[in-house]
Coordinates of C-alpha atoms in Angstrom, one line a residue:
Chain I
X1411 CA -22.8 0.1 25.5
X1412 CA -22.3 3.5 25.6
X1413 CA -23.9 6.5 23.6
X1414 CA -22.0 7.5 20.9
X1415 CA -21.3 11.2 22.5
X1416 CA -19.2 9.9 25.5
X1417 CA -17.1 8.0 23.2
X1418 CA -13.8 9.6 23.2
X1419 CA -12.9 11.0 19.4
X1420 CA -9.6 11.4 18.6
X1421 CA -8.3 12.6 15.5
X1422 CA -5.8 10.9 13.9
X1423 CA -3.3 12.7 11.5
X1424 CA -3.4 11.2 8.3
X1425 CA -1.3 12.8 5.8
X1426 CA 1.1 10.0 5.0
X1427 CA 2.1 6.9 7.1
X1428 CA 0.7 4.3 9.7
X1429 CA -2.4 6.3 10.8
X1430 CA -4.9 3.0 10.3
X1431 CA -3.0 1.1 12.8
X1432 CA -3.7 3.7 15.3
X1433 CA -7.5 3.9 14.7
X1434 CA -7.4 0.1 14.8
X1435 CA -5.6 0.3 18.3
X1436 CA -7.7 3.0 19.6
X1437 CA -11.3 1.9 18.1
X1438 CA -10.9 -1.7 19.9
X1439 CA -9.9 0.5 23.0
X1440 CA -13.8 2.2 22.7
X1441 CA -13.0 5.4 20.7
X1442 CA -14.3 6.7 17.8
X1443 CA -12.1 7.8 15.0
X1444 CA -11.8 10.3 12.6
X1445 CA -9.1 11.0 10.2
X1446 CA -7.7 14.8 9.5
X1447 CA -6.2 15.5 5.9
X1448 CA -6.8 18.6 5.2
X1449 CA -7.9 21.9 6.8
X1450 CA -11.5 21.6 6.8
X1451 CA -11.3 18.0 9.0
X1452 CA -10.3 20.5 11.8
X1453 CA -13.5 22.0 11.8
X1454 CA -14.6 18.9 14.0
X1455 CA -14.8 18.1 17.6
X1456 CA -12.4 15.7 19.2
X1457 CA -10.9 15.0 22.7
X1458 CA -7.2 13.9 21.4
X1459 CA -5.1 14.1 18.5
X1460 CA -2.2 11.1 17.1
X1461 CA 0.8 11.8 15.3
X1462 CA 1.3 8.4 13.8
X1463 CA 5.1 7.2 12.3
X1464 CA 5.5 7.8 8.6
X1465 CA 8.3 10.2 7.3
X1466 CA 8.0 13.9 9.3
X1467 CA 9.7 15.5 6.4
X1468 CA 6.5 14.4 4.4
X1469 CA 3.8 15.1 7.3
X1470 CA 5.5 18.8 8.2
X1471 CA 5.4 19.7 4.3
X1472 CA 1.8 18.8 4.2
X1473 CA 0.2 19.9 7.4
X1474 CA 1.9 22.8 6.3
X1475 CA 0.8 23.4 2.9
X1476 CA -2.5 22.3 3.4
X1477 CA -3.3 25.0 5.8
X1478 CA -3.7 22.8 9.0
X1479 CA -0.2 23.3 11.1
X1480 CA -1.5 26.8 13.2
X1481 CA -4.8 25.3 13.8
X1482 CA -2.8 22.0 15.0
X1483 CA -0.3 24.4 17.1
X1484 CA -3.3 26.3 18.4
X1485 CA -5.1 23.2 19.3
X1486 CA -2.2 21.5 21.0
X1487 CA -1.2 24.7 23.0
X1488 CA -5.0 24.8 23.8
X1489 CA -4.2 21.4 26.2
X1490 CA -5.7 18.8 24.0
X1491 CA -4.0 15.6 24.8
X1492 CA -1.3 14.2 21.9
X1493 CA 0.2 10.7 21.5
X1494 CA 3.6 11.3 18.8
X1495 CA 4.8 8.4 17.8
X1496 CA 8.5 8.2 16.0
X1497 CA 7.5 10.6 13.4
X1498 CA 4.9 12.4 15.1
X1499 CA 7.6 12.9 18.1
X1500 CA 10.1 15.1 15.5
X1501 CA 7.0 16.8 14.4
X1502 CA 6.7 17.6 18.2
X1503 CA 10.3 18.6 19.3
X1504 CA 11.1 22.0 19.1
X1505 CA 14.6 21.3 18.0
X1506 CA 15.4 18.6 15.9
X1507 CA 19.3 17.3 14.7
X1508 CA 20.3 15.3 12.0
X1509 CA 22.3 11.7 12.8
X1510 CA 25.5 12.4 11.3
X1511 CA 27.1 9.5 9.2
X1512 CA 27.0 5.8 10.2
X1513 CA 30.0 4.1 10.9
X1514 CA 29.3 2.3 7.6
X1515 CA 29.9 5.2 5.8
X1516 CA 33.5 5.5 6.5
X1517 CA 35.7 7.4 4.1
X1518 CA 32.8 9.5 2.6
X1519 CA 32.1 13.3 3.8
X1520 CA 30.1 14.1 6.6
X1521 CA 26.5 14.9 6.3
X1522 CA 26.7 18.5 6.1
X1523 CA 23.1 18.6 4.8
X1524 CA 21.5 20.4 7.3
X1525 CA 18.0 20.1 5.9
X1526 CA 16.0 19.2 9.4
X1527 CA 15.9 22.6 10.4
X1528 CA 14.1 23.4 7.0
X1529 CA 11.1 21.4 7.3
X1530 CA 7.7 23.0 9.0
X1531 CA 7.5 21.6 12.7
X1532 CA 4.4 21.8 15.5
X1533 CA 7.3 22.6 18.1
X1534 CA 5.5 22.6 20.9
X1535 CA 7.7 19.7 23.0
X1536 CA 10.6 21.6 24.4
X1537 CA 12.5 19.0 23.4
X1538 CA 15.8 18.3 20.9
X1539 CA 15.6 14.9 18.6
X1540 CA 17.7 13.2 17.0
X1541 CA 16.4 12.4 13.6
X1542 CA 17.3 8.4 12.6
X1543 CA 19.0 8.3 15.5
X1544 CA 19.9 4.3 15.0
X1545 CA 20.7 5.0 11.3
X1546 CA 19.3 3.3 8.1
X1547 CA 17.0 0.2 8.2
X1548 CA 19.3 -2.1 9.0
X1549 CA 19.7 -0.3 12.3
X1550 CA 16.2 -0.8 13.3
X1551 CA 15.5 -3.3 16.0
X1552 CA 12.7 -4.6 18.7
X1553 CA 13.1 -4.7 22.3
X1554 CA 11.6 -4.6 25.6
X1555 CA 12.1 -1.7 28.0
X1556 CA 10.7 0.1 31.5
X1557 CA 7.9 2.3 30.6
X1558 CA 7.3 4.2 34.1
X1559 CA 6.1 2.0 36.6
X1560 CA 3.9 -0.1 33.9
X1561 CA 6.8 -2.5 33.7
X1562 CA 8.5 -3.9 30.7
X1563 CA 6.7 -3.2 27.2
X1564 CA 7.6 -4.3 23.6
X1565 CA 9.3 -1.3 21.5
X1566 CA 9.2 -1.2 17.9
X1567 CA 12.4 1.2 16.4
X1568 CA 12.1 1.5 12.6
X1569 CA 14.9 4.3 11.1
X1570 CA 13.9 5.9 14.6
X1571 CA 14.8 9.3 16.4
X1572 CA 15.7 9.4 20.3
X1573 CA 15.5 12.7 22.1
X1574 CA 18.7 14.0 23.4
X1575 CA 18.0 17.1 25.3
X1576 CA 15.2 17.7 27.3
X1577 CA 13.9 21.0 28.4
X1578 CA 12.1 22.2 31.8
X1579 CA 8.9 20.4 32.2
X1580 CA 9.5 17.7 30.5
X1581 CA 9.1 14.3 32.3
X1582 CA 11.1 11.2 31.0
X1583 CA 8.9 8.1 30.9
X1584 CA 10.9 5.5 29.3
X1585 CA 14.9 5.2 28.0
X1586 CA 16.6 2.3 26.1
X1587 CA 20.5 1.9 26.0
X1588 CA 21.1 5.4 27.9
X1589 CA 18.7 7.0 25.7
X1590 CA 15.3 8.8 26.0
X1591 CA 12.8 7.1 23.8
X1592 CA 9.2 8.5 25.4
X1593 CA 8.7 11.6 27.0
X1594 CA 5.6 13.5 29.0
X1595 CA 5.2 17.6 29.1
X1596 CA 2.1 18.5 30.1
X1597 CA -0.9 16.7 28.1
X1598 CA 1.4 15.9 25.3
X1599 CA 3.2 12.1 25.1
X1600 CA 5.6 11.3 22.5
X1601 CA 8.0 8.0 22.1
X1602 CA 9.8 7.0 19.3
X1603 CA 9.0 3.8 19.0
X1604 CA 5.3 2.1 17.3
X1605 CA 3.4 0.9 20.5
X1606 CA 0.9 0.9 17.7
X1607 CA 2.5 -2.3 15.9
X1608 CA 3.1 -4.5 18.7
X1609 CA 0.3 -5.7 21.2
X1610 CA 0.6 -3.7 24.0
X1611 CA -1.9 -1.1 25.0
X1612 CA 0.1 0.7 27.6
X1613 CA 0.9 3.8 25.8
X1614 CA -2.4 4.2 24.0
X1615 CA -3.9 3.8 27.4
X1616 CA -1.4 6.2 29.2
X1617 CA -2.9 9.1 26.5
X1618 CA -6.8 8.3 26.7
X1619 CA -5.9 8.7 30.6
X1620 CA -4.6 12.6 29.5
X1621 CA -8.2 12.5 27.1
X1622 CA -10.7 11.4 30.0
X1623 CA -8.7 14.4 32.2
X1624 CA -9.1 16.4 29.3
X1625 CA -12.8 16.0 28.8
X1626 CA -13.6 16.3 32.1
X1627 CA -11.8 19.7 32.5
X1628 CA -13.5 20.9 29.6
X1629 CA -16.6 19.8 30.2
X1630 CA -17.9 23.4 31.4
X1631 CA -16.2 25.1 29.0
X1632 CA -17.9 25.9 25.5
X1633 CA -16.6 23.3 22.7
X1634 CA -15.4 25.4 19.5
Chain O
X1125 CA 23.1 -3.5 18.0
X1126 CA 22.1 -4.5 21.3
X1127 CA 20.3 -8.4 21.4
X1128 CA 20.9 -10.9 18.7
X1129 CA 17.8 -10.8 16.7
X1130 CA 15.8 -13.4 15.5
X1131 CA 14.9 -13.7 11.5
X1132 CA 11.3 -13.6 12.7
X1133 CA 12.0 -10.3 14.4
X1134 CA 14.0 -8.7 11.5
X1135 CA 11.0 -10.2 8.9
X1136 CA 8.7 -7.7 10.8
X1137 CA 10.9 -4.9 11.0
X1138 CA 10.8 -5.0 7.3
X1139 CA 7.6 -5.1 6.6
X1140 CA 7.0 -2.2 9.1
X1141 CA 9.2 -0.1 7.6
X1142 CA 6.9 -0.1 4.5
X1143 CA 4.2 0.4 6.6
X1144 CA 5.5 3.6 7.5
X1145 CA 5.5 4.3 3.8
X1146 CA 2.2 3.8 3.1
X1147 CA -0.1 7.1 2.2
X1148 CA 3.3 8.6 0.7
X1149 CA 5.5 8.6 -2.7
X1150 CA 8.8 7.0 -3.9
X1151 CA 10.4 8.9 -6.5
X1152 CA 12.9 7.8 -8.8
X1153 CA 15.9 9.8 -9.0
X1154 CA 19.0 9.7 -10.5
X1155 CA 21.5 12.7 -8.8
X1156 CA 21.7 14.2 -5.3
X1157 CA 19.9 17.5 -6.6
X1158 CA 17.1 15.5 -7.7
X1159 CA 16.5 13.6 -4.0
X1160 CA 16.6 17.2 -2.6
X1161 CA 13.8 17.9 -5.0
X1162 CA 12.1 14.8 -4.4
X1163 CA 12.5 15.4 -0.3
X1164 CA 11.4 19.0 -0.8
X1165 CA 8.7 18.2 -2.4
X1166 CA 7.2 15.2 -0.4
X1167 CA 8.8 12.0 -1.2
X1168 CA 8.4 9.9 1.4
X1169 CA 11.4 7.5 -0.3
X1170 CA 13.5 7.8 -3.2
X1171 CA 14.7 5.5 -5.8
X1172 CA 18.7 5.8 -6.1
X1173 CA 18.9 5.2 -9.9
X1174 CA 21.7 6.2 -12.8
X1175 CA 19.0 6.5 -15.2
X1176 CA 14.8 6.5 -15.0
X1177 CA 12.9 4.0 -16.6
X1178 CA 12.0 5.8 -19.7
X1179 CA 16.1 7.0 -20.3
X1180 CA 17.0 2.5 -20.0
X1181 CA 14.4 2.1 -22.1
X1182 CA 15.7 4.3 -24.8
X1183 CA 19.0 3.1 -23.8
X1184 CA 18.5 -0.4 -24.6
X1185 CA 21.5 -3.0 -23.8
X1186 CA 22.1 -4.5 -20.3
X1187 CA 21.0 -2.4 -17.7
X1188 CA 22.4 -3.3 -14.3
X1189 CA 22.8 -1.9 -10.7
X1190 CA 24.0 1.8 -10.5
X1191 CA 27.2 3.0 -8.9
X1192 CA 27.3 2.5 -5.3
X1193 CA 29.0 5.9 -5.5
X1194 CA 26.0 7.3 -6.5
X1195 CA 23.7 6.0 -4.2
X1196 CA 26.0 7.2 -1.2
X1197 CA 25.9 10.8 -2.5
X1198 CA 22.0 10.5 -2.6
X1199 CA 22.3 8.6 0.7
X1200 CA 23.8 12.0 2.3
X1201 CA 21.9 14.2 0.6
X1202 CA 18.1 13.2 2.1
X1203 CA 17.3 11.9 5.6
X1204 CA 14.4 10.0 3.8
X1205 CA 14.5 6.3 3.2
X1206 CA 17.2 5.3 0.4
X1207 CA 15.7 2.9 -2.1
X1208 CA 18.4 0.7 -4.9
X1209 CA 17.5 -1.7 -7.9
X1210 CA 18.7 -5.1 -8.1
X1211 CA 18.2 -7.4 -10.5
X1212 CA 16.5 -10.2 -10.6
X1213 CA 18.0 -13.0 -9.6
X1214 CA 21.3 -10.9 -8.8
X1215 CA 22.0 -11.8 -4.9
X1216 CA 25.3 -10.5 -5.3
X1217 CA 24.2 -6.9 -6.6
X1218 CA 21.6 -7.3 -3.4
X1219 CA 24.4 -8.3 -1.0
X1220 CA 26.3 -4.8 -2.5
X1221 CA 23.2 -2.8 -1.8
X1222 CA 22.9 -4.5 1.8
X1223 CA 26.8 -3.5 2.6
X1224 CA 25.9 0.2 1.3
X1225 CA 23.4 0.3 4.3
X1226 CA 20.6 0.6 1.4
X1227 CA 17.2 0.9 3.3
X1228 CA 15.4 -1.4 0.7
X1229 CA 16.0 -3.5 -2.4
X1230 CA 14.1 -3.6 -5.3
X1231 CA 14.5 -6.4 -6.8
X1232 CA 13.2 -4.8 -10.4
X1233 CA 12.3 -5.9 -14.0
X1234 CA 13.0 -2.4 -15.1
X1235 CA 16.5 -3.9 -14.9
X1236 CA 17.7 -6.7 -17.5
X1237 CA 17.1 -10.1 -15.2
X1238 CA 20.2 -11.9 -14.4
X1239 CA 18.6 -15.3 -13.9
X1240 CA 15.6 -16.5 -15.8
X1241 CA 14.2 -18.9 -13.4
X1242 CA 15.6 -18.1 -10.4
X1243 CA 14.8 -14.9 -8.0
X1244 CA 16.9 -13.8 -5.4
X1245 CA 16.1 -15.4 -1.3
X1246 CA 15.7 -12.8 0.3
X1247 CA 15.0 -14.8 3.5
X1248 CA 18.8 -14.6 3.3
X1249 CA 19.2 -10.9 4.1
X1250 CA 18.5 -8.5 6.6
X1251 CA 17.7 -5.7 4.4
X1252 CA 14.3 -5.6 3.0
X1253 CA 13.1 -6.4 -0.5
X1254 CA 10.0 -5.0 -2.3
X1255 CA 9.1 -6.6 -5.6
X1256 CA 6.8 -6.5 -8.5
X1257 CA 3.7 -8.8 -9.2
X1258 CA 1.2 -8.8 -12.2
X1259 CA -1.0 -10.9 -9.8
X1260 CA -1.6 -12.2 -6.8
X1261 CA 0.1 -15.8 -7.1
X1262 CA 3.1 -13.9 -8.3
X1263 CA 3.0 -11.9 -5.0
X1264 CA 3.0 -14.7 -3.0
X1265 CA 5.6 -16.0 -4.3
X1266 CA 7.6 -12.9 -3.9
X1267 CA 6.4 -13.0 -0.3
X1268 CA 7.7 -16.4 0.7
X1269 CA 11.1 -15.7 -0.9
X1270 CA 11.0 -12.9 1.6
X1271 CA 9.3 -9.4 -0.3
X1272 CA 8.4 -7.2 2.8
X1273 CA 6.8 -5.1 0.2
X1274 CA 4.7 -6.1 -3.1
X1275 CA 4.4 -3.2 -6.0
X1276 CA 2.5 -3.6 -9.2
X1277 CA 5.0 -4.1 -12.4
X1278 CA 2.9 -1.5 -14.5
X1279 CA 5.1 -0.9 -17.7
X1280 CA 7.9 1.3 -16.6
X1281 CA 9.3 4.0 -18.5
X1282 CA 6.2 4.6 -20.8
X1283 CA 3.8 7.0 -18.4
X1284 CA 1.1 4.7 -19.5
X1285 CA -1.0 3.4 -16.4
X1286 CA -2.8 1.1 -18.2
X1287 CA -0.9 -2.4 -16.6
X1288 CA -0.8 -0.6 -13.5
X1289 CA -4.2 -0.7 -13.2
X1290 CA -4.9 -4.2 -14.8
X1291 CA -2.2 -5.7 -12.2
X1292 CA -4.3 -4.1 -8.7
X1293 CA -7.6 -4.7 -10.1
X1294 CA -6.5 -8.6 -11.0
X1295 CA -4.6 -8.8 -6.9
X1296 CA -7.7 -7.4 -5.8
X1297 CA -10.3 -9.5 -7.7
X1298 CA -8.3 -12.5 -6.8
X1299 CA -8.1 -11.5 -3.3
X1300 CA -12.0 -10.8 -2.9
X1301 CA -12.5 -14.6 -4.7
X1302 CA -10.1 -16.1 -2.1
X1303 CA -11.7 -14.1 0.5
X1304 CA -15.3 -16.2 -0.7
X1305 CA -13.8 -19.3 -0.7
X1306 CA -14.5 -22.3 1.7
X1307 CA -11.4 -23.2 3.7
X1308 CA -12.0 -26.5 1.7
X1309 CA -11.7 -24.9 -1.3
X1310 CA -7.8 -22.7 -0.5
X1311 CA -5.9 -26.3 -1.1
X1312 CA -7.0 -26.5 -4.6
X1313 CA -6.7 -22.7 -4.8
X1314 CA -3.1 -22.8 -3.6
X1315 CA -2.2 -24.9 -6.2
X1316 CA -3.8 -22.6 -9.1
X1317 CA -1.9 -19.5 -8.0
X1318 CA 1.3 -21.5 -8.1
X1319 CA 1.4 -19.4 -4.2
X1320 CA 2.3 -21.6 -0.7
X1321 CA -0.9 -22.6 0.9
X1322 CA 0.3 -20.6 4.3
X1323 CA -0.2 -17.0 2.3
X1324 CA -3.3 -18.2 0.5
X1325 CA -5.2 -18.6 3.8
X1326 CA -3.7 -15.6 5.1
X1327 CA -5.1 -14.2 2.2
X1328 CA -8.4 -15.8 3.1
X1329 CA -8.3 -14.6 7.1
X1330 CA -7.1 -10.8 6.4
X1331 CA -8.6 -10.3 3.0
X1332 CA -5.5 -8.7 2.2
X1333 CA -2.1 -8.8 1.5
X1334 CA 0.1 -9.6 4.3
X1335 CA 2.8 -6.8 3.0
X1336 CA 2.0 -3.1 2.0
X1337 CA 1.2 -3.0 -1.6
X1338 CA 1.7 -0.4 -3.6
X1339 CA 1.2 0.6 -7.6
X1340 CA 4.4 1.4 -9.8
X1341 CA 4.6 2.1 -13.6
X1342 CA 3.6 4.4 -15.7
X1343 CA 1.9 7.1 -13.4
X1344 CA 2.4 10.3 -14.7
X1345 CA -0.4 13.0 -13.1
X1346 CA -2.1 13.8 -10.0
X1347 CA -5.1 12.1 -11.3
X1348 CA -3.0 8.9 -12.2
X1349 CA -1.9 8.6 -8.6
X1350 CA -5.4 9.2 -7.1
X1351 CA -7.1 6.8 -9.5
X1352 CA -4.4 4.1 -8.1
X1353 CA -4.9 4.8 -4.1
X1354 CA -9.2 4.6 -5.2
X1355 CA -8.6 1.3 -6.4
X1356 CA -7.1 0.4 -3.3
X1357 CA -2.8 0.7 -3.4
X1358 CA -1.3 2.0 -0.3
X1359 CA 1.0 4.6 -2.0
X1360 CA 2.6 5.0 -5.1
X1361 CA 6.1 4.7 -7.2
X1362 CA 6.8 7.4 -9.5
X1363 CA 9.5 6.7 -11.9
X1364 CA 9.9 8.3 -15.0
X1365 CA 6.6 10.7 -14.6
X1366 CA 8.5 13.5 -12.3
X1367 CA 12.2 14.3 -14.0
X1368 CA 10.8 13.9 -17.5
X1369 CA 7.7 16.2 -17.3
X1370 CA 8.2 20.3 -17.2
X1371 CA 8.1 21.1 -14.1
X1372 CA 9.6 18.2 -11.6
X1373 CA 9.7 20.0 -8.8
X1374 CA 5.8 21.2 -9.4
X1375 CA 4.6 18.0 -10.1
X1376 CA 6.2 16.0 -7.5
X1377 CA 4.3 18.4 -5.3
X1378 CA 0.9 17.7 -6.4
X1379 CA 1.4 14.2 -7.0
X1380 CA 2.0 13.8 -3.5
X1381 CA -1.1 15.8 -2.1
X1382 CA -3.6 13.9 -4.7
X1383 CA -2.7 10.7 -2.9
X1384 CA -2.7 12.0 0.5
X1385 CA -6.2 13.4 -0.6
X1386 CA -7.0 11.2 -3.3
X1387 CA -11.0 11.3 -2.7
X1388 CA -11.1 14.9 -3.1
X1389 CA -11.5 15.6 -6.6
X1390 CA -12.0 19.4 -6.6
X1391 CA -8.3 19.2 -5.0
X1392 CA -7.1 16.8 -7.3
X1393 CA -8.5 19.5 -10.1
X1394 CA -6.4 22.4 -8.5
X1395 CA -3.3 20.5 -8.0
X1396 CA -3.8 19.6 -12.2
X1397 CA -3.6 22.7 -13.1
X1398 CA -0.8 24.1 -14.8
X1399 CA 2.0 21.7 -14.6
X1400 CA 3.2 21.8 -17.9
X1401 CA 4.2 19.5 -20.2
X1402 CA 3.7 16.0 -18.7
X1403 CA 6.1 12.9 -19.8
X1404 CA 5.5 12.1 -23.5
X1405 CA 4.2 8.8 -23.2
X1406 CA 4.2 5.8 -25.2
X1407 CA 1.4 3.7 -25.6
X1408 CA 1.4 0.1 -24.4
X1409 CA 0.7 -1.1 -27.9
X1410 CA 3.5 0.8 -29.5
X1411 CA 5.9 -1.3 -26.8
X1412 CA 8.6 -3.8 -28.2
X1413 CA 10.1 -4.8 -24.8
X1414 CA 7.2 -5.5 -22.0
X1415 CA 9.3 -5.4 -18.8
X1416 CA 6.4 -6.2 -16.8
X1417 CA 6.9 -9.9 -18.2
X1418 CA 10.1 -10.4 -17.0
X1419 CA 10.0 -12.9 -14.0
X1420 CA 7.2 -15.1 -13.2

């Protein structure tokens, strides 16, 4: 139907984890994808970046090493709309925490490890996460929740973070059990759940909103 | 922790989770200091283990679960996924790694099998399992007993690739022939693989597996881990090949960025340079105990 140019593109990170489910998701919603692993797939145009789920320790050492994370920052902090999902969102926070031990873990010493301020960040969401906030797999879980005024939509949690603290700006959209799970601040959305593995398009659709205000903003301006 | 959840739900959840793996390395290790190497350098899961592949192979004997000890000290050391061996056929050493809060079971050949005809139901856990298969009737197997995650057996221990490779390219030959097959013809094919008839035409519908698949055994290099993500696995195991060879820490490294860029072969050259000795391998010929044959 339409020409290929007024397709949105969004770029999709894809150093490790579930970056094909979110080109599925946002190809059947009428975008074109393409898939950034390494500095030279910056070089193209796009109207919105994803942050899939996969392990942020993994995704923060590479987007590091592979000479992409100040061209990310710089893009980001440029006003090009971001969807973070679970990973992606503890790429995003500017402050991230480590969960401390299960109560399974009884008797053995505290996590003292404080590796999660270690690992290279975007930090661009004034935000502070907690990193496997619901503990090991077996505290992962499936429910349904208030996203804004879009009503009740399914929520993946796999090993997920929740955001504790948020910071001046920052606009909650969505809270499960007391907790923040999805959070706005400015062009930038980030949950911690996988709206990309259950059938809802809400949230993918909430961020190509942010891209079709994006592109039309930029529209007179000179694409770089 | 909040609603009671069904065994449908928790099915999902488990696959998911190694969905979230895919694109990334597990890494075998056997002390704390070696997960923090593994984290550090890009693991995207480790393997709690008291000794690697290549070590039990030397070993000989029984080789069993490790020390849950040990895999709570690893546990605390990495906010990564926590991986554990079982083996096969042992529910009980599974229902130990499931109180430990493991994050997933491997339910592993590269252990001495408990049970010779038997392999654990995993249906009856909430943890998730990932298992080897040689082929794809073996993976669907594994699937229905409840695998959330299929690897290839390889031959572990030797940092030969060779039955790494046979075992993807036979899954994926046999999944392109079930892919051409009349919906007729999936009965009769069903009953070849030894597979229930349910996977087989999921099989047929998806043209893939309905669980991440990855490659394990023998990968060793940069260029062993690329050449498995080219023929088509979704990440890769490393057991023996990291904290045998030189430089672990170095190698881990590059391993990791050959498979997130494993089509770039001019990377794939940088990242081989100058990692020093790799594993000293053993050939698959030379082999007296083929581990990849244990369970069916």
């Amino acid at each position: 139907m339409t020409s290929e140019g007024l397709q949105p593109v969004i770029a999709v990170l894809a150093v490790q984890g579930a970056f094909i489910e979110h080109e599925k998701r946002l190809e059947r919603l009428g975008c074109t994808c393409i898939e950034l692993r390494q500095a030279s797939d910056l070089s193209q145009r796009f109207d919105g970046l994803v942050l899939p789920g996969g392990e942020s320790t993994v995704q923060g050492k590479l987007i590091e090493e592979l000479g992409m994370i100040d061209r990310l920052r710089a893009i980001i902090q440029r006003g090009v709309p971001v969807l973070a999902t679970c990973a992606g969102l503890i790429l995003l926070s500017e402050q991230v925490v480590n969960n401390g031990d299960s109560a399974g873990d009884s008797g053995s010493a505290s996590a003292s490890d404080s590796d999660s301020g270690d690992y290279p960040r975007l930090a661009t969401l004034p935000v502070t996460v907690r990193r496997n906030a619901y503990g090991r797999q077996l505290g992962s879980f499936h429910t349904r929740a208030d996203l804004l005024e879009q009503g009740q939509i399914p929520m993946t949690f796999i090993r997920a973070p929740y955001v504790e603290q948020v910071g001046e700006g920052v606009e909650i959209l969505a809270q499960v059990d007391g907790h923040i799970v999805a959070v706005r601040y400015g062009a930038q959305i980030a949950v911690s759940f996988h709206p990309e593995l259950d059938a809802s398009d809400v949230v993918h659709k909430l961020f190509l909103d942010e891209v079709m205000c994006y592109r039309e903003r930029s529209s007179n301006l000179p694409l770089t | 922790m909040n609603d009671q959840e069904n065994a449908q739900e928790r099915k999902m959840l488990n696959r998911q989770l190694a969905q979230m793996l895919k694109g990334g390395v597990i890494m075998d290790v056997t002390t704390p200091d070696q997960a923090r190497i593994a984290q550090e350098a890009g693991a995207c899961a480790v393997m709690a283990l008291e000794r690697i592949p290549a070590d039990i192979r030397a070993a000989g004997g029984v080789s069993r679960m490790s020390d849950p000890k040990m895999i709570k000290e690893i546990q605390e050391a990495v906010s990564i996924p926590v991986m554990a061996k079982c083996r096969i056929g042992h529910f009980v050493e599974a229902q130990v790694l499931e109180a430990i809060d493991i994050d997933y079971v491997d339910e592993s050949e590269v252990l001495s099998p408990a049970d010779d005809t038997y392999h654990i139901d995993k249906t009856n856990f909430r943890v998730p399992f990932v298992c080897g298969a040689r082929d794809l009737g073996e993976a669907l197997r594994r699937i229905e007993e409840g695998a959330s995650m299929i690897r290839t057996k390889g031959e572990p221990g030797t940092g030969d690739v060779i039955q790494a490779v046979r075992h993807l390219r036979k899954i994926n030959a046999q999944i392109a022939r079930i892919v051409s097959l009349r919906e007729d013809e999936l009965f009769e094919e069903a009953k070849q693989l030894q597979a229930p008839f349910d996977l087989v035409r999921s099989v047929h519908d998806n043209a893939r597996l309905p669980v991440v698949n990855f490659a394990a055994g023998g990968i060793a290099t940069p260029a062993d881990a690329a050449l498995m993500m080219q023929l088509g696995a979704e990440g890769v195991f490393v057991g023996s090949g990291i904290f045998k060879s030189g430089n672990p820490a170095q190698r881990a490294q590059a391993i990791v960025k050959a498979v997130t860029n494993f089509q770039d072969a001019s990377l794939v050259a940088q990242l081989s340079e100058n990692l020093g000795e790799a594993m000293v391998g053993i050939n698959e010929a030379e082999i007296d105990l083929l581990m990849a044959e244990r369970g069916k």
